[in-house]
XYZ file of C-alpha atoms in Angstrom:
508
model
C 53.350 -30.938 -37.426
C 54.269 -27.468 -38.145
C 54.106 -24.611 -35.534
C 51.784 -22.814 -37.372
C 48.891 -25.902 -38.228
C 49.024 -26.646 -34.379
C 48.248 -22.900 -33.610
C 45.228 -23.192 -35.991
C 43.961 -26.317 -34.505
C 44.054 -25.116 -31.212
C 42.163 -21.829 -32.528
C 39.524 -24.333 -34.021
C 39.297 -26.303 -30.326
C 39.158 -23.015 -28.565
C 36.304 -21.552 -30.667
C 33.965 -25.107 -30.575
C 34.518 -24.868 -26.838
C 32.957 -21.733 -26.552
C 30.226 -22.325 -28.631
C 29.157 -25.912 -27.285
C 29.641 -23.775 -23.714
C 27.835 -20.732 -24.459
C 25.161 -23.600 -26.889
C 23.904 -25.190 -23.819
C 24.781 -22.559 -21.220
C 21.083 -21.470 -22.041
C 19.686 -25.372 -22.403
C 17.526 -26.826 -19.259
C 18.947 -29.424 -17.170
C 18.148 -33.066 -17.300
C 15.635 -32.548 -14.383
C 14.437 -29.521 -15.888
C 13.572 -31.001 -18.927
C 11.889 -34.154 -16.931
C 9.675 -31.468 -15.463
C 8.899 -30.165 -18.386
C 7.748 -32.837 -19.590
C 4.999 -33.290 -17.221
C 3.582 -29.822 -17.906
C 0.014 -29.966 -19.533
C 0.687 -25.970 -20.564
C 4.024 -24.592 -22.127
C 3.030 -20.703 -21.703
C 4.669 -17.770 -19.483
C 1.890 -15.868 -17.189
C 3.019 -12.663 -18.674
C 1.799 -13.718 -22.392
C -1.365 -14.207 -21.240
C -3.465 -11.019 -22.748
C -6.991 -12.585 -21.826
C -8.836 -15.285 -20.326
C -12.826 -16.808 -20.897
C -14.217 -18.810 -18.507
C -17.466 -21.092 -18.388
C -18.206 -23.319 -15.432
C -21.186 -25.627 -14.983
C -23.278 -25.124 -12.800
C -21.855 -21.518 -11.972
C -21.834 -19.246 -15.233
C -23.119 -21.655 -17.293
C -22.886 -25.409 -18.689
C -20.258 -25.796 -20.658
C -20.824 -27.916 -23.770
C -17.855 -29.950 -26.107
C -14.640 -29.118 -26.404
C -14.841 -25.422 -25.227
C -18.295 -24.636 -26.275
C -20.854 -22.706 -24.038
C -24.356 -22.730 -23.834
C -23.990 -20.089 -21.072
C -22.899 -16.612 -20.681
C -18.898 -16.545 -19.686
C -16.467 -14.432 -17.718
C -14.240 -12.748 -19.902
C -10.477 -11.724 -18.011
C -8.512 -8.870 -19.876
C -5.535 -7.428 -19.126
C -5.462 -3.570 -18.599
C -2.860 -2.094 -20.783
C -0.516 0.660 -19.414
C -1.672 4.000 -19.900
C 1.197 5.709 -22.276
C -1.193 9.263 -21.781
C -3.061 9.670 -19.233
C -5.989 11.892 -21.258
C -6.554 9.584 -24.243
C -6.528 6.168 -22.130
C -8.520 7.309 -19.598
C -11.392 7.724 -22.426
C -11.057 4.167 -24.161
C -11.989 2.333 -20.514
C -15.452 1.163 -19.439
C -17.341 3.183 -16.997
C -16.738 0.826 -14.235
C -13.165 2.060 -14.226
C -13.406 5.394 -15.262
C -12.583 6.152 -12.266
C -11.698 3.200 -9.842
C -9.163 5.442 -8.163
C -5.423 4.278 -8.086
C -4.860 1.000 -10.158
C -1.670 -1.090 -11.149
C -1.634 -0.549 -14.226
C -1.161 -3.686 -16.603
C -3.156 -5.985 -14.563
C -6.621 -7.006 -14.869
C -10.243 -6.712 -15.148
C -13.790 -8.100 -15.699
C -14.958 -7.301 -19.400
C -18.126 -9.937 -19.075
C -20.709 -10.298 -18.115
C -20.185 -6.881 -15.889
C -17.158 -4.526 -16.409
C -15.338 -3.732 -13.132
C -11.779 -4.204 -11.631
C -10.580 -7.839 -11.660
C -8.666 -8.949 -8.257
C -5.348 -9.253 -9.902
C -4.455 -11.976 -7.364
C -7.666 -14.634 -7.700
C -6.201 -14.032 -11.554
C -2.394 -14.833 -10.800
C -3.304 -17.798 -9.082
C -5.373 -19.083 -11.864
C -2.583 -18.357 -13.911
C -0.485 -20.071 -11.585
C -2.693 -23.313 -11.514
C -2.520 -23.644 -15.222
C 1.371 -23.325 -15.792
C 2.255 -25.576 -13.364
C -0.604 -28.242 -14.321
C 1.306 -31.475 -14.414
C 0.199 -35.148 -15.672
C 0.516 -38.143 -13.640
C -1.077 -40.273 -16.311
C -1.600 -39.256 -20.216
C -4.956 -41.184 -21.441
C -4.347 -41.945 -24.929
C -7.954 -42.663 -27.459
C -10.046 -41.743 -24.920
C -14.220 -41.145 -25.612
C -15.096 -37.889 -24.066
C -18.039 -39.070 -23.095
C -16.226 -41.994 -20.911
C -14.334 -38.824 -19.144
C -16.965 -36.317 -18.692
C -15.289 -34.061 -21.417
C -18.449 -34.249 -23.355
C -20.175 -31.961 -21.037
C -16.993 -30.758 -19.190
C -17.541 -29.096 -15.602
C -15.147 -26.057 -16.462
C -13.733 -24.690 -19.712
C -10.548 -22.413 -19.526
C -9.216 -20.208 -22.853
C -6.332 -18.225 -22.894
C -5.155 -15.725 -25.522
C -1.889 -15.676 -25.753
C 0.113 -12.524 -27.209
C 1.578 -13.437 -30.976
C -0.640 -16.801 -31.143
C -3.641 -16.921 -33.097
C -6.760 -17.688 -31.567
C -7.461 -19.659 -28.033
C -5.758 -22.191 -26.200
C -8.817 -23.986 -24.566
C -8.586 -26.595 -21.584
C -11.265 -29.086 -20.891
C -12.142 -29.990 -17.189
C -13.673 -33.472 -17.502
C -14.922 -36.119 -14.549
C -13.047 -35.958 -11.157
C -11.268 -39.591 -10.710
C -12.942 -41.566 -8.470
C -9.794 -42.343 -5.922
C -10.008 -38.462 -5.388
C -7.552 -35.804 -5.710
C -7.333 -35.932 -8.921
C -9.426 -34.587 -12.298
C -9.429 -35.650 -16.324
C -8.469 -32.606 -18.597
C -7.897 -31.827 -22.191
C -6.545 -29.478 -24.597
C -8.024 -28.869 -27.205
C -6.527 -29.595 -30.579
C -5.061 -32.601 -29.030
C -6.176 -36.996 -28.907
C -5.217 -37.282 -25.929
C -6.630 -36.368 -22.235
C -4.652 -35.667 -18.776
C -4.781 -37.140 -15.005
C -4.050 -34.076 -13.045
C -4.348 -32.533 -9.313
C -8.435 -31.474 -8.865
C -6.616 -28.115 -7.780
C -7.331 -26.543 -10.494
C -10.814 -26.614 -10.065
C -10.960 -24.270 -6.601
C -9.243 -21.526 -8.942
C -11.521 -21.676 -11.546
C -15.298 -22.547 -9.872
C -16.114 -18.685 -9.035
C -18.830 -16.317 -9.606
C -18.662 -13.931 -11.623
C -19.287 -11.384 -8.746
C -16.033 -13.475 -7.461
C -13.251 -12.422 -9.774
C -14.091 -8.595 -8.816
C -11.551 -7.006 -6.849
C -12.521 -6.067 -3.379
C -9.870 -3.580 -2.685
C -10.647 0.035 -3.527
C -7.183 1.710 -3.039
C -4.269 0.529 -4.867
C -1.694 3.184 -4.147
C 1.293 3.677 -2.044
C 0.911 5.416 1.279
C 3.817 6.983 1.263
C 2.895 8.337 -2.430
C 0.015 10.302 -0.896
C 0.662 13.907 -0.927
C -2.856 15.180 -0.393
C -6.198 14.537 1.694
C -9.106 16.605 1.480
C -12.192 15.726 2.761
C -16.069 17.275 3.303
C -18.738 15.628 6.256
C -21.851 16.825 5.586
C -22.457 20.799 5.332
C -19.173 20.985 7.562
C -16.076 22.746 6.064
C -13.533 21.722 3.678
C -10.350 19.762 5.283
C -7.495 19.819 3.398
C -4.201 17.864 4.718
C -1.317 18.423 3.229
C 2.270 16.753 3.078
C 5.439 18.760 3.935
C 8.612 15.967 3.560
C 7.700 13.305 6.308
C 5.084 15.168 7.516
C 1.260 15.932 7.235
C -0.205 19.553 7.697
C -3.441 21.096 7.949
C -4.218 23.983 5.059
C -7.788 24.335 5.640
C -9.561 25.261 7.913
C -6.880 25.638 9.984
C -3.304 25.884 9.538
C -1.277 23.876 12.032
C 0.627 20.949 12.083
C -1.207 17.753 12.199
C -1.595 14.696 14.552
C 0.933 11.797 13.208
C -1.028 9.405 15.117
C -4.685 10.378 13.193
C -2.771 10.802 10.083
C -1.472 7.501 10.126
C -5.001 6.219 11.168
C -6.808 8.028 8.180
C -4.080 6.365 5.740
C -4.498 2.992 6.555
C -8.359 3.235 6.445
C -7.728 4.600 3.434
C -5.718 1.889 2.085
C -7.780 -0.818 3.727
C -10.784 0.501 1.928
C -12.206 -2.699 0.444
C -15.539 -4.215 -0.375
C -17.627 -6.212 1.517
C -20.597 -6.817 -0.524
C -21.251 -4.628 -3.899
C -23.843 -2.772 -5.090
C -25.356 -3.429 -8.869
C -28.014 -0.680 -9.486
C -31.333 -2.065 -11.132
C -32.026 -0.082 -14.684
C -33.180 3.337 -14.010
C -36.499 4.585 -14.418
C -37.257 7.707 -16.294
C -36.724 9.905 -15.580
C -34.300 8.393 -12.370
C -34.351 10.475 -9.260
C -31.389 12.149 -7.914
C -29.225 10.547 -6.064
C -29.267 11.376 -2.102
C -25.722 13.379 -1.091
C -23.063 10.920 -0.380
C -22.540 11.554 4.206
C -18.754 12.669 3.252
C -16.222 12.527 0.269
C -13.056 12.135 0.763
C -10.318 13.054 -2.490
C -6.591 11.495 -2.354
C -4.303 13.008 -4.396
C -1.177 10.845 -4.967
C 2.177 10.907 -6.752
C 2.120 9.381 -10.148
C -1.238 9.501 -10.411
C -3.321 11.196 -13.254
C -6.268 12.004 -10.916
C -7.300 12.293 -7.185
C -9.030 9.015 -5.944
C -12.863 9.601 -4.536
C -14.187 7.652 -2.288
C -18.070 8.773 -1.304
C -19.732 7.659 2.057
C -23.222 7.134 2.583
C -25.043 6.109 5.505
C -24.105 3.132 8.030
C -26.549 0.360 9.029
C -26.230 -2.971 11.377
C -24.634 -6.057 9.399
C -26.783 -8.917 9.011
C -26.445 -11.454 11.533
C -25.854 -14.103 9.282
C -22.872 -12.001 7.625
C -19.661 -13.510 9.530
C -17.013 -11.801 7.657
C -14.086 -10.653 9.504
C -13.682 -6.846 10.547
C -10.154 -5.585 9.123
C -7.027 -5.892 11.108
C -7.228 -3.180 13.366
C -10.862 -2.184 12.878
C -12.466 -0.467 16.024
C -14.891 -3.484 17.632
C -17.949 -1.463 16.483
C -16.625 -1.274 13.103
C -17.342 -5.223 12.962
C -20.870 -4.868 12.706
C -21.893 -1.933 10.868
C -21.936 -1.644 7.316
C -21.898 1.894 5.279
C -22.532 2.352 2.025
C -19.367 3.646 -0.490
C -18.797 4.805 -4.141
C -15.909 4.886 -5.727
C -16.177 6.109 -9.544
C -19.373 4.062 -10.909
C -18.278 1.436 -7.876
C -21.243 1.244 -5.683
C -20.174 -1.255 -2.299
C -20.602 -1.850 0.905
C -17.996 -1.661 3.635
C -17.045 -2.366 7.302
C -14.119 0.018 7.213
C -14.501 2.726 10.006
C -13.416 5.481 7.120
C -16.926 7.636 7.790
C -15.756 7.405 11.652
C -12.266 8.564 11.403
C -13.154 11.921 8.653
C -16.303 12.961 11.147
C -13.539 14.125 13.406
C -13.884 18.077 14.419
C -11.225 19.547 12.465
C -9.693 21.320 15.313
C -8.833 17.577 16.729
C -6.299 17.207 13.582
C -4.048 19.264 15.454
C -0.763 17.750 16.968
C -0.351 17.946 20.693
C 3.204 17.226 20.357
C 5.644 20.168 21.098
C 7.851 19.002 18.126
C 7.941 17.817 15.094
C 10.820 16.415 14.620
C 12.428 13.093 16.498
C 15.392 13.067 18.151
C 17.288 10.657 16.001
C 16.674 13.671 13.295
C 18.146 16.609 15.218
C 21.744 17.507 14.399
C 22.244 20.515 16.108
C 20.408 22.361 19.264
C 20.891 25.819 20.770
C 19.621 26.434 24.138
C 18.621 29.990 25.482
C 17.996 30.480 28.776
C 18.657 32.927 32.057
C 22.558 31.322 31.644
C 22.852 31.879 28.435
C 23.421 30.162 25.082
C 24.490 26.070 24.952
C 25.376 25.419 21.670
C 25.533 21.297 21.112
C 26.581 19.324 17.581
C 25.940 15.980 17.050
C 29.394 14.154 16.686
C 29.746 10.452 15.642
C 27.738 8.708 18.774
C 28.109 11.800 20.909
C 28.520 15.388 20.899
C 30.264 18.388 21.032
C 29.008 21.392 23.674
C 30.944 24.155 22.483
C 34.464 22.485 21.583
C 34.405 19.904 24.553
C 32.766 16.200 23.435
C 30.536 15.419 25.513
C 28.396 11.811 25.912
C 25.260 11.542 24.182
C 23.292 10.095 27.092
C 22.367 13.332 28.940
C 22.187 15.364 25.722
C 19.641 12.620 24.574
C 17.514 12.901 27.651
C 17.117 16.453 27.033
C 16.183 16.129 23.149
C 13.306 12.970 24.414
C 12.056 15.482 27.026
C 11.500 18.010 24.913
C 9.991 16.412 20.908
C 7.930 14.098 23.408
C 6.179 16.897 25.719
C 2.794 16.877 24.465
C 0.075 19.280 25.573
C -2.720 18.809 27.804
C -4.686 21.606 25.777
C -3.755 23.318 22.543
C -5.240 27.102 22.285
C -5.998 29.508 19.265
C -4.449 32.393 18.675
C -7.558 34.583 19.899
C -7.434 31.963 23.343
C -4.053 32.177 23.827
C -4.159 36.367 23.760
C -7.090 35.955 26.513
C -5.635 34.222 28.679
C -2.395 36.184 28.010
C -0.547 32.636 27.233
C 2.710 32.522 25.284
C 3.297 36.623 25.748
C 5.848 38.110 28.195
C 9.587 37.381 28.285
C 10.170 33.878 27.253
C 11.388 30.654 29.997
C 13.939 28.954 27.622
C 14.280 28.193 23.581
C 15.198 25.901 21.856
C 16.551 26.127 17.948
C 16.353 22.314 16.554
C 18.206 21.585 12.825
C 17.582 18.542 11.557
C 19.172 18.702 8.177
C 16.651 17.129 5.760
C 13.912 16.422 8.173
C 13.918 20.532 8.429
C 14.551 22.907 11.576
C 12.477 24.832 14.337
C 12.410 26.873 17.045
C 10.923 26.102 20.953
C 9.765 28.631 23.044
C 9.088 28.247 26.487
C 6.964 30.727 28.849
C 6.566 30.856 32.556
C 3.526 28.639 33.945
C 0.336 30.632 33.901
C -0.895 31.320 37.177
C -4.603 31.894 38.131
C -7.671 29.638 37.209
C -5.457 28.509 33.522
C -2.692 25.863 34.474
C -0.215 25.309 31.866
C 3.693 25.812 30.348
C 2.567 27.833 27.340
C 4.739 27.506 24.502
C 5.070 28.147 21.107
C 6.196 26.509 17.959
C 8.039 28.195 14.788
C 5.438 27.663 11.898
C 2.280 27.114 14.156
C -0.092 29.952 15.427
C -1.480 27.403 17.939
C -0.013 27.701 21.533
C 0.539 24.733 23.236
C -0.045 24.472 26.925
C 2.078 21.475 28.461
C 1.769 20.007 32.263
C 3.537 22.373 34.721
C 6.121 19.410 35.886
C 7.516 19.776 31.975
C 9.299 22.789 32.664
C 11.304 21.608 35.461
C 11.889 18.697 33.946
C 13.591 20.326 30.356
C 15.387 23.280 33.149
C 16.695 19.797 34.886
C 18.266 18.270 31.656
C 19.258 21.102 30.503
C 21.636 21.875 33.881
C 22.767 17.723 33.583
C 23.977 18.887 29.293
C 26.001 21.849 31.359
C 27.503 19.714 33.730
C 28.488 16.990 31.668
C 32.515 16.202 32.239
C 33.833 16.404 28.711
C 35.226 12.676 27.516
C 38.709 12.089 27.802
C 40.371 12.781 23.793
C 41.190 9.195 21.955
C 44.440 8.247 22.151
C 45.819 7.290 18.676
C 46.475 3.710 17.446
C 49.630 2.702 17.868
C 51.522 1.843 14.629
């Protein structure tokens, strides 16, 4: 055979080996296909657009093959909002404004229009694509089965198929574990787990979704909140951390920050709240206790959450308090509204907002932690240290130095916390923070920003007290007495530090 015919040929083999390879690269498995073919369902959870439901006994009774003599619960999924403006017009009043949603997920368009818990849906979804058959009953009389009058009828809408893919639940089999379905469209009828049946035998009051707030934490940017008559609190974020704009400007507490964010993302219904039909003309509504506005990143409008007035539970309500709940918050009740949302929660929300707003402040000399400060200078009666964070230690002047006594000084001074915090008009009567200053301290901490420390001499008299002050905060801080010494102390241990012996160089 000539050179030029075997080159061809092995052109031809080459090319058919690729194609058979990249042919079935794509093709399921023997044991793929086996499972497969025990599916009931062939349908991918994301193509589902929309889902009826009718359950006997529940929502309804459900009659032949997907008819309904009663009223159903209608699942849709929420399309993405392309702009925010139009969209937000085109939904229900439920969810006008239910505060921050995931977008693309779900809700309850009958018999009541609210938020749908995305997850009771997913696992619904789940149930049906991963229905298998143990047994496939071929010519079977619906009547024989219990599919005349089935117990449960499931539709789903699929995106690019015409009309509704309807399942059947029939009779439960006798041995147990185990219930008769049937898809409509087809002869035959399906042995499967009785599984499906805990996803699907809800109220509609069931499918609603209990949790208010849907946003990222670390996406807020904003808190303002009212109590009463009292005054406006605004909170704001600067990088990592939270400050108060109104009605004082001051740093705020990390601690109460952090508390007020995960009530705030805990917020979730107990029990809701479906108004009877107005009469007419309707009286006002009372004034919600406080309202509280979240403004966060991505976000085309501020949650609102309004608080009413608290009450005992019912005894014979056992639902668990949140995780991390106060003890009293396990049996008291107060009444919420988010958008048209009226519920009922145990989440102690009201509790943490009714807070005096000069208790937002931070006690804590710093802001910063010391895993965040890259540079320090010290000023004191011996002059300036200068320290730079090197590697794992650092440098105090042009000597290296180790990080351990450098590190006790940084801890003992961004964990001093004061005993009382005083306003500016306080601090000037009791002549706190004035006079020539004890020691500063400039902190850098690259991103997480910089500030500067001031210590004063105790105050002596009837006011005990280190007063110091804070770049950025008009509040003066007094501290315990024994803090002073302490920061003089590891300051002197930085100065004495014997400067590590320089590396000797690898030997080649």
């Amino acid at each position: 055979m000539r050179p030029r015919t075997l080159l061809v040929l092995a052109i031809v083999v080459v090319a058919l080996g690729a194609f058979i390879r990249f042919y079935e690269r794509d093709l399921p498995s023997s044991d793929e296909r086996a499972k497969q073919a025990k599916k009931v369902l062939d349908f991918k959870k994301d193509q589902v657009t929309r889902v009826r439901l009718v359950v006997n006994g529940v929502n309804g009774l459900a009659g032949a093959r997907g008819a309904a003599s009663g009223a159903a619960v209608v699942l849709e999924k929420v399309q993405p909002l392309k702009t925010a403006k139009p969209a937000a017009a085109k939904l229900p009043e439920a969810l006008a404004n239910p505060g921050p949603q995931a977008l693309g997920e779900w809700r309850i368009a009958q018999p009541i229009s609210a938020p749908a818990d995305a997850a009771a849906v997913d696992r619904l979804l789940d149930s049906l694509a991963n229905l298998e058959k143990s047994r496939t009953l071929d010519q079977v009389v619906p009547a024989d089965v219990g599919l005349d009058k089935p117990r449960a009828v499931v539709a789903l809408t699929l995106s690019g198929k015409p009309g509704e893919t309807v399942v059947d639940v029939g009779a439960a089999v006798p041995t147990g574990g185990q219930t008769i379905v049937a898809i409509a469209g087809r002869p035959q009828a399906y042995v499967v787990g009785d599984s499906l049946m805990s996803d699907v035998n809800k109220k509609p009051g069931d499918w609603r979704d209990r949790q208010m707030f849907h946003g990222d934490r670390d996406a807020v940017e904003r808190l303002a909140w009212t109590v009463g008559s009292g005054p406006r609190v605004v909170l704001a974020r600067r990088g990592d951390r939270f400050w108060l704009e109104s009605p004082i400007v001051d740093r705020a507490d990390r601690d109460q920050v952090e508390k007020l964010l995960s009530d705030l993302v805990g917020l979730s219904a107990e029990s809701f709240v479906d108004a009877p039909p107005p009469p007419s003309p309707p009286p006002p509504p009372p004034p919600p206790h406080s309202v509280l506005e979240a403004v966060v990143a991505g976000q085309p409008a501020p949650f609102r959450v309004e608080l009413g007035a608290s009450h005992p539970a019912h005894p014979a309500d056992t639902a668990p308090a949140p995780p991390g709940a106060p003890p009293e918050a396990a049996g008291t009740l107060t009444s919420a509204r988010v958008g048209a949302t009226a519920f009922e929660t145990r989440s102690s929300l009201a509790e943490t907002l009714a807070r005096p707003p000069a208790e937002w402040r931070s006690p804590l000399l710093s802001g910063l932690e010391v895993h965040q400060v890259d540079a320090v200078v010290v000023r004191d009666a011996q002059g300036a240290l200068q320290l730079t964070r090197s590697d794992t230690d650092w440098k105090r002047g042009a000597a290296t130095i180790s990080y351990l006594p450098v590190s006790d000084l940084l801890f003992a001074v961004t964990e001093a916390k004061a005993d009382r915090l005083l306003t500016p008009a306080e601090a000037a009567a009791q002549g706190a923070g004035a006079g020539q200053p004890a020691a500063t301290f400039e902190l850098k901490g690259g991103q997480a920003g910089s500030e500067t420390i001031t210590l004063y001499p105790p105050l002596a008299g009837a006011t005990h007290g280190v007063p110091a002050r804070v770049s950025g905060r008009d509040t003066v801080l007094l501290l315990p007495e024994p803090k002073l010494k302490e920061i003089r102390d590891r300051v002197d241990a930085v100065r004495a530090a014997k400067p590590l012996p320089p590396e000797k160089p690898a030997k080649k």
